[in-house]
Each structure stands twice: as C-alpha cells, then as structure tokens.
Amino acid sequence: MIGIAFRFAPGAHPVPFHAPVDSEIEWPPSPWRLLRALAATAVRSRLHVEDASGALPAMLEALSLEPPHYTLPAAQLFPSAGAEGSGALLVLNRPSVMHVCWPHVSLRPDELRCLMQLAAELPGAWSASDWLSCEVVHEAPTRVDAVPMTAMGTGAVESGTPLQGRGERVIWRCPLPSHVWADTRGDDALSDAGGANLLQALIDEGGAWASRAVHGVAYAVRVEHSRASRKSRRPYRLFASRDRINAARYVISPPSRPRITDALDISEVFHQSILSRYDDRQEPAPLIITGHEPNVPGAVSRRGHQHVFVLPEDTDQDGLLDHVLIYAQEPFPEGVIAALARIRTLVTPDWWPGQKRRWRVALEDLWSVPARDAGASPMPEDILVGPARIFVSITPYLHPWHAKQGGAKFGPVEQIRKELRLRGLPEPVAITPLSAAHVAGQLVPAHKFRRLRYGKRQNIPGRWGSFWRLEFSEPVYGPIALGANCHFGMGLFAAEADGADRAYSEAEDAEMT
C-alpha cells in the first residue's frame, strides 16, 4: 500500500491543482488530475531532467495500475471571480486531511524517494505552501469515502460496503499505464513518436497521447462529498430527519463580514430577524425562539437554557465572522425550521444606533447535535460543536453572578463550573485563565469587544469580561456558551485543534461522546 496525505489548513483556498487552462474545476481532484499535478511539479523542479534512473516515469506508471481510494474532508465549493474568469474557492472549517491511497501498489526504493520528494515540493509548486502540506503514508485510513466500483465487486452501491450504503455513482478520470495505449495504431503522431510513456502524456495534457492515456472509472462516493449532491434542489445540506434538527448554520456573504469583536451585533440582529418571521402570523413566536413563557408577556422562562443560541463563527480564523450557528438543546419545531429557511438578509432595526447595516446570509446546513452519551450522528465539521477535549474562549465570558455568595468566594472559575454542571457537561479537569482572545494571530483584550446588548438595559456583575481554557478528560460536544449574553455570542468557546489535523473515522467519532 502507498498513499499521499494532503493536509489542509482551515479557511477558503483556491481549488488545488487547478490550472487556468483546465476546462473544469475538480473537487475532489480525480486520479488523472492528481498525477498531472505530480508530473507538473516534477517539470517545475526539473526532476524529469535530472532523473537518470527513470524512477519518475516508473513511479507514475505504478500509480496508474489501479484507481486509488479516497478519504475526503468536509469541504464546500463557493464560486469566485478573478482576473482570469470565474473559479471556485474550497472552504474548510477545520484542519483537514484528504487521503489518496493505492491499496495494492508497491514502489521500489528509488521510486518511493521520487514520490516523497514530489509530495514535499508539490505545495510550493502550486503556490499553496501557506495552507497545504503533503506527505507519503504507508497506512490506509480506517474510513473510505470514495472507492472504484470495480474494487467493490459489483456495479452498484450496496449496504455493508465500506461506504455503508450512502454512496453515489460518479465518473472520475483515471490514468492508464502506457503499455495499454502506447502501441495504439491509427494516429500518425503516435506512430512516429515511439517510446511514449505516461509522464509524457501527463505533461502534454492537450496532445494525442493524453487523449489515449485517460479513461473514465465509476466511483462510489459518499453523498455528502459527491458533485451531484451539490446540485440538489434544496440549497442547504440536511444531515438528520427534520424532527431531530437542533442546529442550523449560515454563511455570511464575504463583502459584509463583520469583525469578531462585533459578534454581539450580528447575533442580536439575527435574533431580531428570526422574531420578525412571526410578525405576520396569528400564533406568537414559540419559547424556543423568545425565551419567554407563552401567553405571559415578558415572563422569562425558568426552564433553563431551552431557547436558541445565536453563535457567530470565524471558521477560517482571519478575524472576520463568516458563519452563524443557531442551536437549541431541543429539536426545532417545523415552523421554526421553515422560518430559518426564509432568512436571507439581516438588517439592523430602526432603534439601532448609528447607520443602518446589512448582512447577506445563506442557510448551509441543518443537523442534530448529539446529546451527551447519545452517540455520534452525521453532522458537518464545526469549530463550535467539536467534539473536542479542549475548548478555548473566543469571546469574553461575562460571569453572571456576584463574586461572593453568603460570604463564600464565587468567582469566575466557580461560576463556570456551576454553569457547566447545569448544562449537563462533565466536570473539567482544568480551567485556565487567558489574558486575551487569539484573533488572526493577535491578542485581543476583552474591552475591544462590544459586550452589552443594545436591545435592553443590562447590569452584569462580570461586564468587563474574561477569557478561559477548558480541558475535559474526554472529548465532549459543544457548543459551549456561558455567562451573561451567552445566547448572543458572548462567553463562547471553540474546540481547540487537539489532534484535529487528521481525518476522523466514524469509529473514532463514535468514541468522542
């Protein structure tokens, strides 16, 4: 077995290995596109000239002997426009890995050294060294997201296969070894050239060799990773049955993204937008939206934190908010899901101080965040949800109670422990104070954040705010938002990358409860 691990940093990146002359943007990149990237890297580093032993063409021929298997990260494509025309951005919400492995291929030592050199040089050759690294691996990942149907022994995706019945048939371009096509007759250019090999075909993308050296292979791909799934009539992804949905994630349009220090702004306005969906209805907004007891105007619910949390996210860690997570402990009623699906634009209300502000948003995902000890369930990767063993403050924690109760010390640490206990979370093994939030590589103190709501007068004991690191003995699911204004993005914690630089298998995810 031989494989390549492509490790991506979180954020929005150009689709890798796409050249301006390519007619189609590929994600995931097909086996043909991957070998073309290796060949192009060899040309740029002049390895094809310095390779006297012939290890480079021999290595490429070996990798063409079988279609590889893929383990794919949770990623999305967004259209973009540049100087060279329309394109796409690959958006990843956390450090992620794409594994491409050839289960039955082995390489000679010189071929292996050649592949390792190309893997190390590939990110730099494609101007991607800031967000991509590559390395050769010798162990297959435990999860497979895309597999050639010929390897499954059947032309259909069946229950019990490595894809567990959630596959979709797609055709990917794969290279053919040169002994299959190099002796093809009927083309003068091919007949006269002689000695054609796969390396030449990969370099000469538009030539006669390339047209003979590539063929289509049927793959079974998990639905959430297939191109066809992005053509669904529904504009968002649904990861659970509608009666179990308790999380909705929106993307904020890039031109209007606010700073993370303005997290309270977009959370307040988003909540107002949800409430406005009930203005023209006969029935009032439910408790899960208002936090107030029904039929009792202004009566705050005493049932705990059962109403929605509106939590902004900076998934690419550039200091600008790019997503908003709407979460509740209980499933959303169908009417709430319908209201959420209609939200497209957020506008500050008339009573908002300063100039009117607008944000364009789009619903991306609906899913069910697993309850504690409930086991794993299908869900997108999210920095607020985890699961993770360590969570770190990204907005100030405003402790809600006074520092003394009955003469006993009741500071932020004690209050955090109490809030976690009330939320049903396990006791953390460590609660460590932090001097500031880490935002786009800089330390941002609490006073830089807006911490008090415009929509109501507030007298909060911990109004100045503080930052903390929570460490649990085992991974837990978020989101974790504590303290005053926690339903509007304050006291928000994000999962720290504790081993998140690899692709998780389903078995590993199931253990993280």
Coordinates of C-alpha atoms in Angstrom, one line a residue, residues 23-394:
S23 CA -11.8 23.4 -18.6
E24 CA -13.4 22.2 -15.4
I25 CA -12.8 22.7 -11.7
E26 CA -12.5 19.3 -10.0
W27 CA -13.1 18.7 -6.3
P28 CA -12.3 16.1 -5.3
P29 CA -9.4 16.0 -7.8
S30 CA -9.6 13.0 -10.0
P31 CA -6.7 10.5 -10.1
W32 CA -5.8 11.9 -13.5
R33 CA -5.6 15.4 -12.1
L34 CA -3.5 14.3 -9.1
L35 CA -0.9 12.5 -11.3
R36 CA -0.9 15.6 -13.6
A37 CA -0.1 17.7 -10.5
L38 CA 2.8 15.4 -9.6
A39 CA 4.1 15.5 -13.2
A40 CA 3.9 19.3 -13.4
T41 CA 5.7 19.5 -10.1
A42 CA 8.5 17.3 -11.5
V43 CA 8.8 19.6 -14.5
R44 CA 8.9 22.8 -12.4
S45 CA 11.6 21.3 -10.2
R46 CA 13.4 19.9 -13.2
L47 CA 13.3 16.4 -11.7
H48 CA 12.3 15.0 -15.1
V49 CA 15.6 16.2 -16.5
E50 CA 17.8 15.1 -13.5
D51 CA 16.1 11.7 -13.2
A52 CA 18.7 9.5 -14.9
S53 CA 17.5 6.3 -13.3
G54 CA 14.0 6.5 -14.7
A55 CA 12.4 6.4 -11.3
L56 CA 9.9 9.2 -12.1
P57 CA 8.2 7.6 -15.1
A58 CA 8.3 4.2 -13.4
M59 CA 6.6 5.6 -10.3
L60 CA 3.8 7.3 -12.3
E61 CA 3.3 4.0 -14.3
A62 CA 3.0 2.1 -11.0
L63 CA 0.4 4.6 -9.6
S64 CA -1.7 4.2 -12.8
L65 CA -2.1 0.4 -12.3
E66 CA -5.1 0.8 -10.0
P67 CA -7.6 3.6 -9.3
P68 CA -6.9 4.9 -5.8
H69 CA -9.2 5.1 -2.8
Y70 CA -10.1 8.4 -1.2
T71 CA -10.8 9.7 2.3
L72 CA -12.2 13.2 1.9
P73 CA -12.5 16.2 4.3
A74 CA -15.7 18.0 4.9
A75 CA -15.4 20.9 2.4
Q76 CA -17.6 23.1 0.3
L77 CA -17.1 24.9 -3.0
F78 CA -18.0 28.5 -3.4
P79 CA -18.0 30.4 -6.7
S80 CA -15.5 33.2 -7.1
A81 CA -14.5 35.6 -9.8
G82 CA -11.0 36.7 -10.6
A83 CA -8.9 38.3 -13.3
E84 CA -8.8 35.0 -15.3
G85 CA -12.6 34.5 -15.1
S86 CA -14.9 32.5 -12.9
G87 CA -13.4 30.0 -10.5
A88 CA -14.1 28.5 -7.1
L89 CA -12.9 28.5 -3.5
L90 CA -12.5 25.4 -1.4
V91 CA -13.8 26.2 2.2
L92 CA -12.8 24.1 5.1
N93 CA -13.9 24.8 8.7
R94 CA -11.1 23.0 10.5
P95 CA -7.7 21.5 9.8
S96 CA -8.5 18.6 7.5
V97 CA -6.8 15.7 5.6
M98 CA -7.5 14.2 2.2
H99 CA -6.0 10.7 1.9
V100 CA -5.4 9.2 -1.5
C101 CA -4.2 5.6 -1.3
W102 CA -3.4 2.8 -3.7
P103 CA -4.0 -0.4 -1.6
H104 CA -2.2 -2.9 -3.8
V105 CA 0.7 -0.8 -5.2
S106 CA 4.2 -1.0 -4.0
L107 CA 7.2 1.1 -5.1
R108 CA 10.9 0.4 -5.4
P109 CA 13.1 2.4 -3.1
D110 CA 14.2 4.9 -5.8
E111 CA 10.5 5.3 -6.9
L112 CA 9.5 5.9 -3.3
R113 CA 12.1 8.5 -2.8
C114 CA 10.9 10.2 -6.0
L115 CA 7.3 10.3 -4.8
M116 CA 8.4 11.6 -1.4
Q117 CA 10.4 14.4 -3.0
L118 CA 7.4 15.4 -5.2
A119 CA 5.0 15.3 -2.3
A120 CA 7.2 17.7 -0.3
E121 CA 7.6 20.1 -3.2
L122 CA 4.1 19.9 -4.5
P123 CA 2.5 22.7 -2.3
G124 CA 5.2 25.2 -3.2
A125 CA 5.0 24.4 -6.9
W126 CA 1.3 25.2 -6.8
S127 CA 1.6 28.3 -4.6
A128 CA -0.2 26.6 -1.8
S129 CA 2.5 26.2 0.8
D130 CA 0.7 28.5 3.2
W131 CA -2.3 26.2 3.5
L132 CA -1.3 22.8 2.2
S133 CA 1.3 20.2 3.0
C134 CA 1.7 16.7 1.6
E135 CA 3.4 13.6 2.8
V136 CA 3.7 9.9 1.7
V137 CA 1.9 7.5 4.0
H138 CA 2.1 3.7 4.3
E139 CA -1.0 3.0 6.4
A140 CA -4.5 3.1 5.0
P141 CA -7.1 5.3 6.8
T142 CA -9.9 3.5 8.6
R143 CA -12.6 5.4 6.7
V144 CA -13.1 5.3 2.9
D145 CA -15.3 8.0 1.2
A146 CA -14.7 7.2 -2.5
V147 CA -13.8 3.8 -3.9
P148 CA -13.8 2.4 -7.5
M149 CA -16.8 0.2 -8.0
T150 CA -14.7 -2.5 -9.6
A151 CA -13.0 -2.8 -6.2
M152 CA -16.4 -3.5 -4.6
G153 CA -17.0 -6.5 -6.8
T154 CA -20.3 -5.1 -8.2
G155 CA -21.5 -2.2 -10.2
A156 CA -23.9 -1.0 -7.5
V157 CA -23.5 0.5 -4.1
E158 CA -24.9 -2.0 -1.6
S159 CA -25.4 -1.9 2.2
G160 CA -22.5 -3.3 4.1
T161 CA -19.8 -1.9 1.7
P162 CA -17.1 0.5 3.0
L163 CA -19.5 3.3 2.1
Q164 CA -22.2 1.8 4.3
G165 CA -24.9 2.3 1.7
R166 CA -24.6 6.0 1.3
G167 CA -22.8 6.1 -2.0
E168 CA -23.5 7.8 -5.2
R169 CA -22.1 6.8 -8.6
V170 CA -19.8 9.3 -10.3
I171 CA -17.3 9.1 -13.2
W172 CA -13.7 10.2 -12.5
R173 CA -10.9 10.4 -15.0
C174 CA -8.1 7.9 -14.3
P175 CA -4.7 7.4 -16.0
L176 CA -3.9 4.2 -18.0
P177 CA -0.5 2.6 -17.9
S178 CA 1.4 3.2 -21.1
H179 CA 1.5 -0.5 -22.1
V180 CA -2.2 -0.3 -22.7
W181 CA -2.3 2.7 -25.1
A182 CA 1.3 3.4 -26.4
D183 CA 1.1 0.8 -29.2
T184 CA -2.3 2.1 -30.4
R185 CA -2.3 2.4 -34.2
G186 CA -4.2 4.8 -36.4
D187 CA -2.7 8.0 -35.3
D188 CA 0.4 9.2 -37.2
A189 CA 1.7 11.4 -34.4
L190 CA 1.6 8.4 -32.1
S191 CA 3.1 6.0 -34.6
D192 CA 6.0 8.3 -35.4
A193 CA 6.8 9.4 -31.9
G194 CA 7.6 6.0 -30.4
G195 CA 8.6 5.4 -26.8
A196 CA 5.6 7.2 -25.4
N197 CA 5.1 6.9 -21.7
L198 CA 2.6 8.2 -19.1
L199 CA 4.9 11.0 -18.0
Q200 CA 4.8 12.5 -21.5
A201 CA 1.0 12.1 -21.6
L202 CA 0.6 13.8 -18.3
I203 CA 2.8 16.8 -19.3
D204 CA 1.2 17.0 -22.8
E205 CA -2.4 17.5 -21.5
G206 CA -3.9 18.6 -24.8
G207 CA -1.9 16.3 -27.1
A208 CA -2.7 13.0 -28.7
W209 CA -1.0 10.9 -26.0
A210 CA -3.2 12.4 -23.3
S211 CA -6.4 11.5 -25.0
R212 CA -5.3 7.9 -25.1
A213 CA -3.9 7.7 -21.6
V214 CA -7.0 8.6 -19.7
H215 CA -10.3 6.8 -19.2
G216 CA -13.4 7.1 -17.0
V217 CA -13.8 4.9 -13.9
A218 CA -17.0 4.6 -12.0
Y219 CA -16.6 5.5 -8.3
A220 CA -19.0 5.2 -5.4
V221 CA -18.7 8.4 -3.4
R222 CA -20.4 9.3 -0.2
V223 CA -23.3 11.5 -0.9
E224 CA -22.1 14.5 1.2
H225 CA -18.8 14.5 -0.9
S226 CA -20.2 13.9 -4.4
R227 CA -20.6 16.6 -7.0
A228 CA -24.2 15.5 -7.7
S229 CA -25.2 16.3 -4.1
R230 CA -24.3 19.9 -4.6
K231 CA -26.9 20.1 -7.5
S232 CA -29.8 19.3 -5.2
R233 CA -32.8 21.5 -5.5
R234 CA -32.5 22.1 -1.7
P235 CA -29.9 24.9 -1.2
Y236 CA -28.7 23.5 2.1
R237 CA -27.5 20.2 3.4
L238 CA -29.7 18.1 5.6
F239 CA -27.8 15.7 7.9
A240 CA -30.8 14.4 10.0
S241 CA -34.5 13.9 9.8
R242 CA -36.4 17.1 10.3
D243 CA -37.9 16.1 13.6
R244 CA -34.4 15.8 15.1
I245 CA -32.9 19.1 13.8
N246 CA -31.5 21.4 16.5
A247 CA -28.7 23.2 14.7
A248 CA -28.6 25.4 11.6
R249 CA -25.5 27.0 10.2
Y250 CA -25.5 30.1 7.9
V251 CA -22.7 31.5 5.8
I252 CA -22.2 35.3 5.8
S253 CA -21.5 36.9 2.4
P254 CA -17.9 37.9 2.2
P255 CA -18.3 41.6 1.3
S256 CA -20.2 42.4 4.5
R257 CA -18.5 40.2 7.1
P258 CA -18.1 41.9 10.5
R259 CA -15.2 41.7 12.8
I260 CA -15.2 39.1 15.6
T261 CA -15.2 42.0 18.1
D262 CA -18.7 42.8 16.8
A263 CA -20.1 39.3 17.4
L264 CA -22.9 40.7 19.6
D265 CA -24.1 42.9 16.7
I266 CA -24.8 40.2 14.3
S267 CA -26.2 37.9 17.0
E268 CA -28.7 40.5 18.2
V269 CA -29.8 41.4 14.7
F270 CA -30.1 37.7 13.6
H271 CA -32.3 37.0 16.6
Q272 CA -34.5 40.0 15.7
S273 CA -34.7 38.6 12.1
I274 CA -36.0 35.3 13.4
L275 CA -38.6 37.1 15.6
S276 CA -39.7 39.2 12.6
R277 CA -40.7 36.0 10.8
Y278 CA -43.6 35.7 13.2
D279 CA -44.9 39.3 12.9
D280 CA -47.4 38.4 10.2
R281 CA -48.6 35.2 11.8
Q282 CA -51.5 34.7 14.2
E283 CA -49.5 32.4 16.5
P284 CA -46.7 34.1 18.6
A285 CA -43.1 33.0 18.4
P286 CA -42.5 29.9 20.5
L287 CA -40.5 29.7 23.7
I288 CA -37.6 28.1 21.8
I289 CA -37.1 31.5 20.0
T290 CA -38.2 34.1 22.6
G291 CA -37.0 32.5 25.9
H292 CA -40.3 33.7 27.3
E293 CA -43.2 31.7 28.7
P294 CA -46.1 31.5 26.2
N295 CA -49.2 33.6 27.0
V296 CA -47.3 35.5 29.7
P297 CA -45.8 38.7 28.1
G298 CA -42.3 39.5 29.3
A299 CA -42.1 36.4 31.6
V300 CA -38.6 35.0 31.2
S301 CA -38.6 31.2 31.1
R302 CA -37.4 29.4 34.2
R303 CA -36.8 26.1 32.3
G304 CA -33.1 26.7 31.8
H305 CA -31.4 27.5 28.5
Q306 CA -34.0 25.9 26.3
H307 CA -34.2 28.8 23.8
V308 CA -31.9 29.2 20.8
F309 CA -28.3 30.3 20.9
V310 CA -27.2 32.6 18.1
L311 CA -23.5 32.0 17.9
P312 CA -21.2 33.7 15.3
E313 CA -18.2 31.9 14.0
D314 CA -14.8 32.8 12.5
T315 CA -14.1 29.4 10.9
D316 CA -11.1 30.5 8.8
Q317 CA -9.6 32.4 11.7
D318 CA -9.0 35.7 9.8
G319 CA -10.7 37.9 12.4
L320 CA -13.9 38.3 10.4
L321 CA -17.1 36.4 11.2
D322 CA -18.1 34.1 8.3
H323 CA -20.8 31.9 9.8
V324 CA -23.6 31.9 12.3
L325 CA -24.7 28.8 14.2
I326 CA -28.3 28.7 15.5
Y327 CA -28.5 26.0 18.2
A328 CA -31.0 24.7 20.8
Q329 CA -31.0 21.9 23.2
E330 CA -34.3 20.5 21.9
P331 CA -35.2 19.9 18.3
F332 CA -36.6 22.9 16.3
P333 CA -40.4 22.8 15.6
E334 CA -41.2 22.5 11.9
G335 CA -42.4 26.2 12.0
V336 CA -39.0 27.3 13.2
I337 CA -37.2 25.3 10.5
A338 CA -39.5 27.0 7.9
A339 CA -38.7 30.4 9.4
L340 CA -35.0 29.8 9.4
A341 CA -35.0 28.7 5.8
R342 CA -36.5 32.0 4.7
I343 CA -33.8 34.2 6.2
R344 CA -31.6 35.8 3.5
T345 CA -30.8 39.3 4.7
L346 CA -30.1 40.7 8.2
V347 CA -30.9 44.4 8.7
T348 CA -30.3 46.5 11.9
P349 CA -33.7 47.7 13.3
D350 CA -34.7 51.4 13.3
W351 CA -33.7 51.8 17.0
W352 CA -30.2 50.5 16.4
P353 CA -27.6 53.3 17.0
G354 CA -25.5 54.5 14.1
Q355 CA -26.0 53.9 10.4
K356 CA -28.2 51.0 9.1
R357 CA -26.2 47.9 8.5
R358 CA -27.0 44.8 6.3
W359 CA -25.5 41.3 6.1
R360 CA -26.4 38.8 3.4
V361 CA -26.6 35.2 4.7
A362 CA -27.5 31.8 3.3
L363 CA -28.5 28.6 5.1
E364 CA -25.8 26.0 4.6
D365 CA -26.5 23.0 7.0
L366 CA -29.2 21.6 9.2
W367 CA -28.3 18.8 11.6
S368 CA -28.7 17.3 15.0
V369 CA -26.0 17.9 17.7
P370 CA -25.8 14.7 19.7
A371 CA -26.8 14.9 23.4
R372 CA -24.3 13.8 26.0
D373 CA -23.9 10.0 25.9
A374 CA -26.2 9.7 22.9
G375 CA -23.5 8.5 20.5
A376 CA -22.3 10.1 17.2
S377 CA -24.6 11.2 14.4
P378 CA -24.0 12.6 10.9
M379 CA -23.0 16.2 11.1
P380 CA -20.7 18.7 9.4
E381 CA -17.4 19.7 11.0
D382 CA -17.8 22.8 13.1
I383 CA -15.3 24.6 15.4
L384 CA -18.0 25.3 18.0
V385 CA -19.5 21.8 18.2
G386 CA -16.4 19.7 18.2
P387 CA -16.3 17.1 19.7
A388 CA -13.2 18.1 21.5
R389 CA -11.4 17.7 24.8
I390 CA -10.2 21.3 25.0
F391 CA -12.4 24.4 24.4
V392 CA -10.9 27.9 24.4
S393 CA -12.7 31.3 24.7
I394 CA -13.2 33.3 21.5

